mmCIF file of C-alpha atoms in Angstrom:
data_model
loop_
_atom_site.group_PDB
_atom_site.id
_atom_site.type_symbol
_atom_site.label_atom_id
_atom_site.label_comp_id
_atom_site.label_asym_id
_atom_site.label_seq_id
_atom_site.Cartn_x
_atom_site.Cartn_y
_atom_site.Cartn_z
ATOM 1 C CA MET A 1 141.076 22.300 -43.444
ATOM 2 C CA CYS A 2 140.819 21.857 -40.045
ATOM 3 C CA ILE A 3 139.371 24.389 -37.491
ATOM 4 C CA GLU A 4 138.766 24.451 -33.786
ATOM 5 C CA GLN A 5 134.831 23.212 -34.068
ATOM 6 C CA LEU A 6 132.635 21.680 -36.465
ATOM 7 C CA PHE A 7 129.395 23.350 -36.871
ATOM 8 C CA ILE A 8 125.860 22.183 -38.274
ATOM 9 C CA SER A 9 124.011 24.964 -40.047
ATOM 10 C CA PRO A 10 120.544 25.607 -39.666
ATOM 11 C CA GLY A 11 117.879 23.131 -40.541
ATOM 12 C CA HIS A 12 120.697 20.223 -40.517
ATOM 13 C CA ASN A 13 120.815 17.674 -37.484
ATOM 14 C CA TYR A 14 123.669 15.868 -36.434
ATOM 15 C CA PHE A 15 121.439 12.113 -35.986
ATOM 16 C CA GLY A 16 118.861 13.077 -39.097
ATOM 17 C CA HIS A 17 115.861 13.875 -37.196
ATOM 18 C CA HIS A 18 113.095 16.000 -37.852
ATOM 19 C CA GLY A 19 113.784 18.541 -35.477
ATOM 20 C CA GLN A 20 115.057 21.902 -35.888
ATOM 21 C CA PRO A 21 118.701 22.869 -33.948
ATOM 22 C CA PRO A 22 119.551 26.147 -32.871
ATOM 23 C CA ASP A 23 120.856 28.381 -35.593
ATOM 24 C CA ILE A 24 124.746 27.045 -35.292
ATOM 25 C CA HIS A 25 126.035 24.981 -32.767
ATOM 26 C CA PRO A 26 129.298 23.148 -31.981
ATOM 27 C CA ILE A 27 129.041 18.940 -32.217
ATOM 28 C CA VAL A 28 132.335 17.959 -32.026
ATOM 29 C CA ALA A 29 136.508 19.665 -31.293
ATOM 30 C CA VAL A 30 138.847 19.220 -33.823
ATOM 31 C CA ASP A 31 140.568 16.778 -31.982
ATOM 32 C CA GLU A 32 137.819 14.044 -32.361
ATOM 33 C CA ILE A 33 137.443 14.793 -35.928
ATOM 34 C CA GLU A 34 139.979 13.701 -39.043
ATOM 35 C CA CYS A 35 139.555 16.207 -42.193
ATOM 36 C CA VAL A 36 139.630 14.341 -45.334
ATOM 37 C CA ALA A 37 139.204 16.438 -48.845
ATOM 38 C CA GLY A 38 136.229 18.495 -47.172
ATOM 39 C CA ARG A 39 134.625 16.188 -45.419
ATOM 40 C CA GLY A 40 134.494 15.501 -41.327
ATOM 41 C CA ILE A 41 134.541 12.166 -39.502
ATOM 42 C CA ARG A 42 134.107 11.524 -36.070
ATOM 43 C CA GLY A 43 133.874 7.734 -35.491
ATOM 44 C CA ASP A 44 131.581 6.241 -38.178
ATOM 45 C CA ARG A 45 129.505 9.462 -38.831
ATOM 46 C CA PHE A 46 130.576 11.313 -41.881
ATOM 47 C CA PHE A 47 130.029 15.069 -42.804
ATOM 48 C CA ASP A 48 130.240 17.254 -45.930
ATOM 49 C CA TYR A 49 131.256 20.572 -45.263
ATOM 50 C CA LYS A 50 132.364 23.755 -46.822
ATOM 51 C CA PRO A 51 134.281 26.883 -44.938
ATOM 52 C CA ASP A 52 132.180 30.145 -45.102
ATOM 53 C CA TYR A 53 134.396 32.990 -43.850
ATOM 54 C CA LYS A 54 132.623 35.879 -41.801
ATOM 55 C CA GLY A 55 135.612 38.107 -40.685
ATOM 56 C CA GLN A 56 137.644 36.443 -38.212
ATOM 57 C CA ILE A 57 135.221 33.524 -37.716
ATOM 58 C CA THR A 58 134.935 30.114 -39.537
ATOM 59 C CA PHE A 59 131.927 28.115 -39.804
ATOM 60 C CA PHE A 60 131.392 24.869 -41.457
ATOM 61 C CA ALA A 61 128.145 23.883 -43.220
ATOM 62 C CA ALA A 62 126.902 20.282 -42.733
ATOM 63 C CA GLU A 63 125.336 17.464 -44.181
ATOM 64 C CA VAL A 64 125.175 14.190 -42.473
ATOM 65 C CA LEU A 65 125.666 11.536 -44.862
ATOM 66 C CA ASP A 66 123.475 8.874 -43.869
ATOM 67 C CA ASP A 67 121.179 7.813 -46.882
ATOM 68 C CA LEU A 68 122.041 4.537 -48.940
ATOM 69 C CA ARG A 69 120.346 3.797 -52.365
ATOM 70 C CA ILE A 70 119.965 -0.050 -52.557
ATOM 71 C CA SER A 71 119.220 -1.530 -56.162
ATOM 72 C CA ILE A 72 118.177 -4.694 -55.510
ATOM 73 C CA THR A 73 117.901 -6.107 -59.647
ATOM 74 C CA ASP A 74 119.160 -4.490 -62.836
ATOM 75 C CA ARG A 75 115.994 -5.997 -64.080
ATOM 76 C CA CYS A 76 113.223 -4.052 -65.819
ATOM 77 C CA ASN A 77 109.839 -5.026 -67.233
ATOM 78 C CA GLU A 78 109.932 -1.284 -69.569
ATOM 79 C CA ARG A 79 112.962 0.053 -71.501
ATOM 80 C CA CYS A 80 112.515 3.827 -70.552
ATOM 81 C CA LEU A 81 114.630 5.860 -72.921
ATOM 82 C CA TYR A 82 117.101 7.807 -70.264
ATOM 83 C CA CYS A 83 117.655 4.470 -68.358
ATOM 84 C CA MET A 84 118.739 1.740 -70.857
ATOM 85 C CA PRO A 85 120.234 2.169 -74.268
ATOM 86 C CA GLU A 86 118.752 0.534 -77.103
ATOM 87 C CA GLY A 87 119.815 -3.007 -77.662
ATOM 88 C CA TYR A 88 120.799 -3.068 -73.908
ATOM 89 C CA LYS A 89 121.677 -6.722 -72.803
ATOM 90 C CA GLY A 90 124.095 -6.336 -70.081
ATOM 91 C CA TRP A 91 122.266 -7.685 -67.471
ATOM 92 C CA GLU A 92 124.236 -9.032 -64.681
ATOM 93 C CA ARG A 93 124.240 -12.959 -64.066
ATOM 94 C CA GLN A 94 121.265 -13.844 -61.063
ATOM 95 C CA THR A 95 124.358 -15.306 -59.001
ATOM 96 C CA ASP A 96 126.021 -12.142 -59.388
ATOM 97 C CA HIS A 97 123.303 -10.256 -57.723
ATOM 98 C CA LEU A 98 123.633 -9.872 -54.137
ATOM 99 C CA THR A 99 121.369 -12.179 -51.758
ATOM 100 C CA ALA A 100 118.271 -11.021 -49.688
ATOM 101 C CA GLU A 101 121.084 -12.057 -46.746
ATOM 102 C CA GLU A 102 123.902 -10.306 -48.220
ATOM 103 C CA ILE A 103 121.578 -6.633 -48.644
ATOM 104 C CA LEU A 104 120.511 -7.151 -44.919
ATOM 105 C CA ARG A 105 123.756 -7.332 -43.642
ATOM 106 C CA VAL A 106 124.837 -4.110 -45.479
ATOM 107 C CA VAL A 107 122.034 -2.578 -43.798
ATOM 108 C CA ARG A 108 122.655 -3.846 -40.846
ATOM 109 C CA VAL A 109 126.484 -2.512 -40.756
ATOM 110 C CA ALA A 110 125.200 0.620 -42.536
ATOM 111 C CA ALA A 111 122.458 1.686 -39.540
ATOM 112 C CA GLY A 112 125.221 0.521 -37.000
ATOM 113 C CA MET A 113 127.738 3.289 -38.871
ATOM 114 C CA GLY A 114 124.702 6.079 -38.512
ATOM 115 C CA PHE A 115 122.694 5.431 -41.915
ATOM 116 C CA ARG A 116 119.151 6.148 -40.960
ATOM 117 C CA LYS A 117 117.638 6.297 -44.690
ATOM 118 C CA PHE A 118 117.454 3.654 -47.182
ATOM 119 C CA ARG A 119 115.774 3.266 -50.476
ATOM 120 C CA LEU A 120 115.052 0.404 -52.567
ATOM 121 C CA THR A 121 115.796 0.736 -56.531
ATOM 122 C CA GLY A 122 116.421 -0.744 -59.513
ATOM 123 C CA GLY A 123 115.888 -2.020 -62.339
ATOM 124 C CA GLU A 124 112.254 -1.939 -61.376
ATOM 125 C CA PRO A 125 112.706 -3.747 -57.714
ATOM 126 C CA LEU A 126 109.352 -5.054 -58.025
ATOM 127 C CA VAL A 127 110.372 -7.428 -60.348
ATOM 128 C CA ARG A 128 112.343 -9.443 -57.599
ATOM 129 C CA ARG A 129 110.131 -11.866 -55.916
ATOM 130 C CA ASP A 130 111.402 -11.664 -52.663
ATOM 131 C CA VAL A 131 111.144 -7.609 -52.121
ATOM 132 C CA VAL A 132 108.297 -7.854 -49.005
ATOM 133 C CA GLU A 133 110.463 -9.857 -47.515
ATOM 134 C CA ILE A 134 113.695 -7.737 -47.740
ATOM 135 C CA VAL A 135 111.330 -4.731 -46.627
ATOM 136 C CA ARG A 136 110.259 -6.647 -44.040
ATOM 137 C CA ALA A 137 113.467 -7.322 -42.554
ATOM 138 C CA MET A 138 115.040 -4.056 -43.060
ATOM 139 C CA HIS A 139 112.222 -2.363 -41.283
ATOM 140 C CA ALA A 140 112.943 -4.751 -38.157
ATOM 141 C CA LEU A 141 116.794 -3.506 -38.077
ATOM 142 C CA PRO A 142 117.604 -1.680 -35.445
ATOM 143 C CA GLY A 143 118.702 1.792 -36.496
ATOM 144 C CA VAL A 144 116.918 1.807 -39.591
ATOM 145 C CA GLU A 145 114.042 4.986 -39.775
ATOM 146 C CA CYS A 146 112.474 4.922 -43.251
ATOM 147 C CA VAL A 147 112.409 2.314 -45.741
ATOM 148 C CA GLY A 148 111.298 3.772 -48.956
ATOM 149 C CA LEU A 149 110.838 2.463 -52.942
ATOM 150 C CA SER A 150 111.452 3.841 -56.018
ATOM 151 C CA THR A 151 109.405 1.974 -58.763
ATOM 152 C CA ASN A 152 107.964 2.499 -62.212
ATOM 153 C CA GLY A 153 104.776 1.248 -60.532
ATOM 154 C CA THR A 154 103.482 -1.252 -63.227
ATOM 155 C CA LYS A 155 103.482 -4.043 -60.253
ATOM 156 C CA LEU A 156 102.714 -1.857 -57.366
ATOM 157 C CA ALA A 157 98.598 -2.410 -57.370
ATOM 158 C CA ALA A 158 99.549 -5.872 -56.580
ATOM 159 C CA LEU A 159 102.053 -4.950 -54.169
ATOM 160 C CA ALA A 160 101.568 -1.833 -52.453
ATOM 161 C CA GLN A 161 99.421 -3.299 -49.149
ATOM 162 C CA PRO A 162 101.884 -6.291 -48.531
ATOM 163 C CA LEU A 163 105.063 -3.909 -48.532
ATOM 164 C CA ARG A 164 103.228 -1.060 -46.452
ATOM 165 C CA ALA A 165 102.194 -4.206 -44.041
ATOM 166 C CA ALA A 166 105.737 -5.241 -44.427
ATOM 167 C CA GLY A 167 106.922 -1.807 -42.920
ATOM 168 C CA LEU A 168 107.490 0.383 -46.376
ATOM 169 C CA ARG A 169 106.950 4.117 -45.937
ATOM 170 C CA THR A 170 107.959 6.050 -48.484
ATOM 171 C CA VAL A 171 107.198 5.522 -52.595
ATOM 172 C CA ASN A 172 108.639 7.317 -55.402
ATOM 173 C CA VAL A 173 106.686 6.609 -58.736
ATOM 174 C CA SER A 174 108.028 7.442 -62.298
ATOM 175 C CA LEU A 175 105.389 9.154 -64.460
ATOM 176 C CA ASP A 176 107.006 10.898 -67.346
ATOM 177 C CA ALA A 177 103.551 11.549 -69.392
ATOM 178 C CA LEU A 178 99.858 11.047 -69.124
ATOM 179 C CA GLY A 179 99.398 10.193 -72.863
ATOM 180 C CA GLU A 180 99.410 7.067 -73.975
ATOM 181 C CA VAL A 181 101.375 7.382 -77.089
ATOM 182 C CA SER A 182 104.227 9.543 -75.078
ATOM 183 C CA TYR A 183 104.098 7.357 -72.051
ATOM 184 C CA ARG A 184 104.884 4.126 -74.447
ATOM 185 C CA ARG A 185 107.404 6.095 -76.231
ATOM 186 C CA VAL A 186 109.338 6.754 -73.617
ATOM 187 C CA THR A 187 109.406 3.628 -71.387
ATOM 188 C CA GLY A 188 107.916 0.921 -73.566
ATOM 189 C CA GLY A 189 105.432 0.162 -70.920
ATOM 190 C CA ASN A 190 101.277 0.504 -69.981
ATOM 191 C CA LEU A 191 100.240 3.727 -68.562
ATOM 192 C CA ALA A 192 97.374 1.857 -67.225
ATOM 193 C CA ASP A 193 98.836 -0.154 -65.042
ATOM 194 C CA VAL A 194 101.068 2.762 -63.547
ATOM 195 C CA LEU A 195 97.998 4.601 -62.734
ATOM 196 C CA ALA A 196 96.167 1.705 -61.241
ATOM 197 C CA GLY A 197 99.969 1.605 -59.185
ATOM 198 C CA ILE A 198 99.653 5.236 -58.471
ATOM 199 C CA ARG A 199 96.083 4.651 -57.118
ATOM 200 C CA ALA A 200 96.917 1.639 -55.165
ATOM 201 C CA ALA A 201 100.183 3.431 -53.320
ATOM 202 C CA VAL A 202 97.553 6.395 -52.048
ATOM 203 C CA ALA A 203 95.074 3.857 -50.542
ATOM 204 C CA ALA A 204 97.504 1.814 -48.622
ATOM 205 C CA GLY A 205 98.293 4.814 -47.055
ATOM 206 C CA PHE A 206 101.982 5.092 -47.080
ATOM 207 C CA GLU A 207 103.419 8.106 -45.551
ATOM 208 C CA ARG A 208 104.277 9.733 -48.751
ATOM 209 C CA VAL A 209 104.045 9.058 -52.338
ATOM 210 C CA LYS A 210 105.978 11.192 -54.978
ATOM 211 C CA LEU A 211 105.686 11.677 -58.655
ATOM 212 C CA ASN A 212 108.841 11.779 -60.851
ATOM 213 C CA CYS A 213 109.469 13.049 -64.739
ATOM 214 C CA VAL A 214 112.572 13.256 -66.130
ATOM 215 C CA LEU A 215 112.644 16.251 -68.810
ATOM 216 C CA MET A 216 113.452 15.224 -72.326
ATOM 217 C CA ARG A 217 112.939 17.979 -75.109
ATOM 218 C CA GLY A 218 110.291 17.351 -77.940
ATOM 219 C CA VAL A 219 109.359 14.109 -76.207
ATOM 220 C CA ASN A 220 107.175 15.555 -73.003
ATOM 221 C CA GLU A 221 107.148 18.792 -72.879
ATOM 222 C CA SER A 222 103.380 18.874 -73.521
ATOM 223 C CA GLU A 223 102.828 17.036 -70.988
ATOM 224 C CA ILE A 224 103.990 19.240 -68.194
ATOM 225 C CA TRP A 225 100.956 20.936 -67.622
ATOM 226 C CA PRO A 226 98.353 17.477 -67.428
ATOM 227 C CA LEU A 227 101.021 16.026 -65.287
ATOM 228 C CA VAL A 228 101.199 19.019 -62.855
ATOM 229 C CA LEU A 229 97.046 18.665 -63.093
ATOM 230 C CA PHE A 230 97.035 15.293 -62.277
ATOM 231 C CA ALA A 231 99.555 15.706 -59.137
ATOM 232 C CA ALA A 232 97.143 18.588 -58.087
ATOM 233 C CA GLU A 233 93.902 16.256 -58.122
ATOM 234 C CA HIS A 234 95.458 13.381 -56.359
ATOM 235 C CA GLY A 235 97.250 15.902 -53.767
ATOM 236 C CA LEU A 236 100.922 14.522 -54.833
ATOM 237 C CA PRO A 237 104.205 15.956 -55.187
ATOM 238 C CA LEU A 238 105.454 15.982 -58.835
ATOM 239 C CA ARG A 239 109.472 16.496 -59.156
ATOM 240 C CA PHE A 240 110.847 17.354 -62.572
ATOM 241 C CA ILE A 241 114.472 16.003 -62.840
ATOM 242 C CA GLN A 242 116.967 17.054 -65.255
ATOM 243 C CA LEU A 243 118.411 14.400 -67.842
ATOM 244 C CA MET A 244 121.776 13.248 -66.702
ATOM 245 C CA PRO A 245 124.476 12.213 -68.969
ATOM 246 C CA VAL A 246 124.365 8.313 -66.846
ATOM 247 C CA THR A 247 123.127 6.187 -69.818
ATOM 248 C CA SER A 248 124.164 8.545 -72.822
ATOM 249 C CA ALA A 249 125.799 11.706 -73.618
ATOM 250 C CA GLU A 250 123.527 12.308 -76.273
ATOM 251 C CA VAL A 251 121.123 13.875 -73.493
ATOM 252 C CA LEU A 252 123.187 17.081 -73.248
ATOM 253 C CA THR A 253 122.721 17.553 -76.921
ATOM 254 C CA GLU A 254 120.559 20.742 -77.624
ATOM 255 C CA ALA A 255 118.584 18.495 -79.438
ATOM 256 C CA ASN A 256 117.657 16.549 -76.327
ATOM 257 C CA PHE A 257 118.266 18.351 -72.985
ATOM 258 C CA PHE A 258 115.214 20.383 -71.240
ATOM 259 C CA PRO A 259 116.730 22.488 -68.256
ATOM 260 C CA VAL A 260 114.449 22.782 -65.304
ATOM 261 C CA THR A 261 114.720 26.407 -65.336
ATOM 262 C CA GLU A 262 112.818 26.231 -68.716
ATOM 263 C CA ALA A 263 110.193 24.107 -67.215
ATOM 264 C CA MET A 264 109.815 26.354 -64.085
ATOM 265 C CA ARG A 265 109.101 29.454 -66.936
ATOM 266 C CA MET A 266 106.144 27.228 -68.471
ATOM 267 C CA LEU A 267 104.823 26.737 -65.539
ATOM 268 C CA ALA A 268 105.151 30.264 -63.891
ATOM 269 C CA GLU A 269 103.582 31.672 -67.162
ATOM 270 C CA ARG A 270 99.975 30.091 -66.325
ATOM 271 C CA GLU A 271 100.623 30.308 -62.236
ATOM 272 C CA GLU A 272 102.347 32.076 -59.916
ATOM 273 C CA LEU A 273 105.151 29.252 -58.180
ATOM 274 C CA GLU A 274 105.603 30.150 -54.733
ATOM 275 C CA ALA A 275 108.921 28.897 -53.145
ATOM 276 C CA GLN A 276 108.381 26.218 -50.284
ATOM 277 C CA PRO A 277 111.138 25.589 -47.400
ATOM 278 C CA SER A 278 114.045 23.470 -48.299
ATOM 279 C CA HIS A 279 113.696 20.443 -47.112
ATOM 280 C CA TYR A 280 110.280 20.404 -47.168
ATOM 281 C CA LEU A 281 109.970 16.818 -48.288
ATOM 282 C CA GLY A 282 112.337 14.992 -46.826
ATOM 283 C CA PHE A 283 116.324 15.622 -47.543
ATOM 284 C CA GLY A 284 116.904 15.603 -51.010
ATOM 285 C CA PRO A 285 117.886 18.098 -53.541
ATOM 286 C CA ALA A 286 114.666 19.048 -55.115
ATOM 287 C CA LYS A 287 113.512 22.831 -54.557
ATOM 288 C CA TYR A 288 109.983 22.629 -54.358
ATOM 289 C CA TYR A 289 107.100 25.154 -55.367
ATOM 290 C CA ARG A 290 103.523 25.639 -54.785
ATOM 291 C CA LEU A 291 101.499 26.746 -57.585
ATOM 292 C CA LYS A 292 99.177 29.509 -55.966
ATOM 293 C CA HIS A 293 95.951 28.469 -58.136
ATOM 294 C CA THR A 294 96.067 24.535 -58.864
ATOM 295 C CA GLY A 295 97.781 23.890 -55.465
ATOM 296 C CA ALA A 296 100.150 21.409 -57.172
ATOM 297 C CA LEU A 297 103.391 21.161 -55.277
ATOM 298 C CA VAL A 298 106.258 20.523 -57.905
ATOM 299 C CA GLY A 299 109.729 20.168 -57.258
ATOM 300 C CA PHE A 300 112.517 20.867 -59.445
ATOM 301 C CA ILE A 301 116.247 18.535 -59.767
ATOM 302 C CA GLY A 302 118.563 19.636 -61.969
ATOM 303 C CA ALA A 303 122.336 18.605 -61.274
ATOM 304 C CA LEU A 304 123.613 20.278 -64.050
ATOM 305 C CA THR A 305 121.973 23.823 -63.678
ATOM 306 C CA THR A 306 121.338 24.115 -59.983
ATOM 307 C CA PRO A 307 124.440 26.380 -58.747
ATOM 308 C CA HIS A 308 126.138 24.171 -55.540
ATOM 309 C CA PHE A 309 123.713 21.262 -56.799
ATOM 310 C CA CYS A 310 125.686 18.747 -54.532
ATOM 311 C CA GLU A 311 126.333 20.144 -51.402
ATOM 312 C CA THR A 312 123.491 18.490 -49.963
ATOM 313 C CA CYS A 313 123.912 15.435 -51.106
ATOM 314 C CA ASN A 314 123.688 12.905 -48.254
ATOM 315 C CA LYS A 315 123.648 9.699 -49.883
ATOM 316 C CA LEU A 316 126.095 6.505 -51.593
ATOM 317 C CA ARG A 317 124.467 4.124 -53.876
ATOM 318 C CA LEU A 318 124.955 0.073 -53.666
ATOM 319 C CA THR A 319 124.246 -1.663 -57.099
ATOM 320 C CA ALA A 320 122.721 -4.545 -57.575
ATOM 321 C CA ASP A 321 126.175 -6.838 -58.225
ATOM 322 C CA GLY A 322 127.609 -5.157 -54.870
ATOM 323 C CA LYS A 323 129.582 -2.107 -56.143
ATOM 324 C CA ILE A 324 129.297 0.929 -53.576
ATOM 325 C CA ARG A 325 128.972 3.662 -55.588
ATOM 326 C CA PRO A 326 129.549 7.119 -53.608
ATOM 327 C CA CYS A 327 128.582 9.307 -56.436
ATOM 328 C CA LEU A 328 126.448 8.871 -59.509
ATOM 329 C CA GLY A 329 128.417 11.313 -61.532
ATOM 330 C CA ASP A 330 131.637 9.773 -61.262
ATOM 331 C CA HIS A 331 132.687 6.088 -61.963
ATOM 332 C CA GLY A 332 134.324 5.330 -58.796
ATOM 333 C CA GLU A 333 133.027 2.239 -57.219
ATOM 334 C CA LEU A 334 134.350 -0.130 -54.739
ATOM 335 C CA ASP A 335 133.662 -4.059 -54.562
ATOM 336 C CA LEU A 336 131.345 -5.136 -51.445
ATOM 337 C CA ARG A 337 129.922 -8.287 -52.816
ATOM 338 C CA GLU A 338 133.904 -10.073 -52.840
ATOM 339 C CA THR A 339 134.104 -8.933 -49.019
ATOM 340 C CA LEU A 340 130.317 -10.337 -48.349
ATOM 341 C CA ARG A 341 131.321 -13.284 -49.745
ATOM 342 C CA ALA A 342 134.833 -13.607 -48.151
ATOM 343 C CA ALA A 343 135.059 -11.859 -44.868
ATOM 344 C CA PRO A 344 133.420 -13.491 -42.031
ATOM 345 C CA THR A 345 133.433 -10.151 -39.942
ATOM 346 C CA ASP A 346 130.667 -7.048 -40.592
ATOM 347 C CA GLU A 347 134.037 -4.938 -39.107
ATOM 348 C CA ALA A 348 135.427 -5.941 -42.825
ATOM 349 C CA VAL A 349 131.688 -4.474 -44.696
ATOM 350 C CA ARG A 350 132.423 -1.277 -42.513
ATOM 351 C CA GLU A 351 135.662 -0.400 -44.023
ATOM 352 C CA VAL A 352 134.622 -0.828 -47.226
ATOM 353 C CA LEU A 353 131.769 1.479 -46.395
ATOM 354 C CA LEU A 354 134.103 3.891 -44.549
ATOM 355 C CA ALA A 355 136.313 3.622 -47.608
ATOM 356 C CA ALA A 356 133.422 4.768 -50.225
ATOM 357 C CA LEU A 357 132.527 7.415 -47.852
ATOM 358 C CA ARG A 358 136.182 8.689 -47.630
ATOM 359 C CA ARG A 359 136.311 8.745 -51.493
ATOM 360 C CA LYS A 360 133.016 10.864 -52.206
ATOM 361 C CA PRO A 361 133.778 13.709 -54.499
ATOM 362 C CA LEU A 362 132.816 16.740 -53.016
ATOM 363 C CA GLU A 363 130.755 17.626 -56.840
ATOM 364 C CA HIS A 364 129.861 14.984 -59.884
ATOM 365 C CA GLY A 365 131.751 14.946 -62.943
ATOM 366 C CA PHE A 366 128.861 15.426 -65.333
ATOM 367 C CA GLY A 367 130.018 18.817 -66.135
ATOM 368 C CA ARG A 368 133.975 17.841 -66.715
ATOM 369 C CA GLN A 369 133.167 15.605 -70.245
ATOM 370 C CA TYR A 370 131.591 12.921 -68.512
ATOM 371 C CA GLN A 371 131.556 9.787 -70.414
ATOM 372 C CA PRO A 372 128.829 7.107 -69.882
ATOM 373 C CA CYS A 373 129.861 3.836 -68.218
ATOM 374 C CA ARG A 374 127.082 1.521 -66.886
ATOM 375 C CA PRO A 375 123.491 2.490 -67.843
ATOM 376 C CA MET A 376 121.097 4.012 -65.193
ATOM 377 C CA THR A 377 119.664 0.387 -64.895
ATOM 378 C CA ALA A 378 122.997 -1.335 -63.833
ATOM 379 C CA ILE A 379 123.567 1.228 -61.181
ATOM 380 C CA GLY A 380 120.041 2.059 -59.672
ATOM 381 C CA GLY A 381 117.934 5.007 -59.515
#
C-alpha cells in the first residue's frame, strides 16, 4: 500500500547517524518510491515500514536497512551446542569461500547503496589469517561508518590490538558460562582463553565490547547471575539471547527452551530492573535494562517471544560461500558468489543485493514449523 508520504518515526534516522530527528517528518513523496510488500524504496535505499492509523491520517514507521553481516569463514575452533550439530562435517571447501577481494567488492557496492554498518562473523572469524587486512581495507572504503566483529574470543588476546589499529570499532564476545565445566560443555573450548581475550579487548580501547550469552535450559541457568556480576565488574553490556531453531529444532522443546522472559524474572527477584531507552547500544533488537544496585547493563533478545520482534530488523547476511540471506529465519538465499566471479561490473552485484532486499520477509519463520537446513556455523551470526 502506498500513500502520500513516507515517514520516519522518532529515534530513527534516514542516513543511519546517531542524531535525533523531529518527532515525525516526511522524507520522500510517494511518486519517488516503489512499494514492495511493506517495503519502501528510494533509489538504492530500502525502508521497512508498517501503517499506523490515527483518524484519517496514515503514518509509516520505518527502519533503514543499512547493516550487513559478513561471514568470512564457516570454520570454528569451538563446537557450540547451538551452532554446530554433533558430528558436523559440512564445511565448504576453501575455494568456495569468498576471497578478501570479493568481500571488499561486496562491501564497496553495499556502502554505495547506503549500507553503513558491517560486522564480520563466522564460524569464528579470527581463524581466518587475513582478518586484520580485511578489516583495514573495509575501514578505508568510502561510506563505511562502522566495522564490528562477533567472536568466541579464544584468539582475541593476540589480535585485539592489531584489529583496533586496523579500524575495528566494536566487538561482541560469546560467553555462555563462567564455570569451566559448564563452558566446556557448551563450547568444547577453553574458558581461560576467552577471558584473556575479553581483557585484551577492553585494554585495546574498542568503542564498545559486548558479551553474549545464549540461554539453554538445563545447561547454563545457574550461570546467569555470575555472568551479570562479571559484566558489572568489568563495565560491559551483557545480552541474553533466546535459542532459535537455526541449527536444530530440538532447541524449542520444553526440556531445552529457556525464554528471555524467565531470565528477566530471575534477575528481577534479585534486583530492580530499570528500563533503558531503545537503541541504547546501537540499533540491534535487544531490550536493555540497568540493574539498580549492581549497575549491570543487561539486554534481552527474544526472537520467538518478543512481539513485533522483526519490525526493527535492519540487516542482511552474507555467508562465507557467497550467499545473500535476507533473513536468518527464512531459507531464501541468493547466490552472490557466482555473480562476483562472472560479472565484470559492480552493477550486477548491486542488482543481486537489491533483489535480496526485495525478498526480505517482514517477519521470520521460526514460529511456522521452521525446519533447520544450514547450521548457524554455515550461515554466520
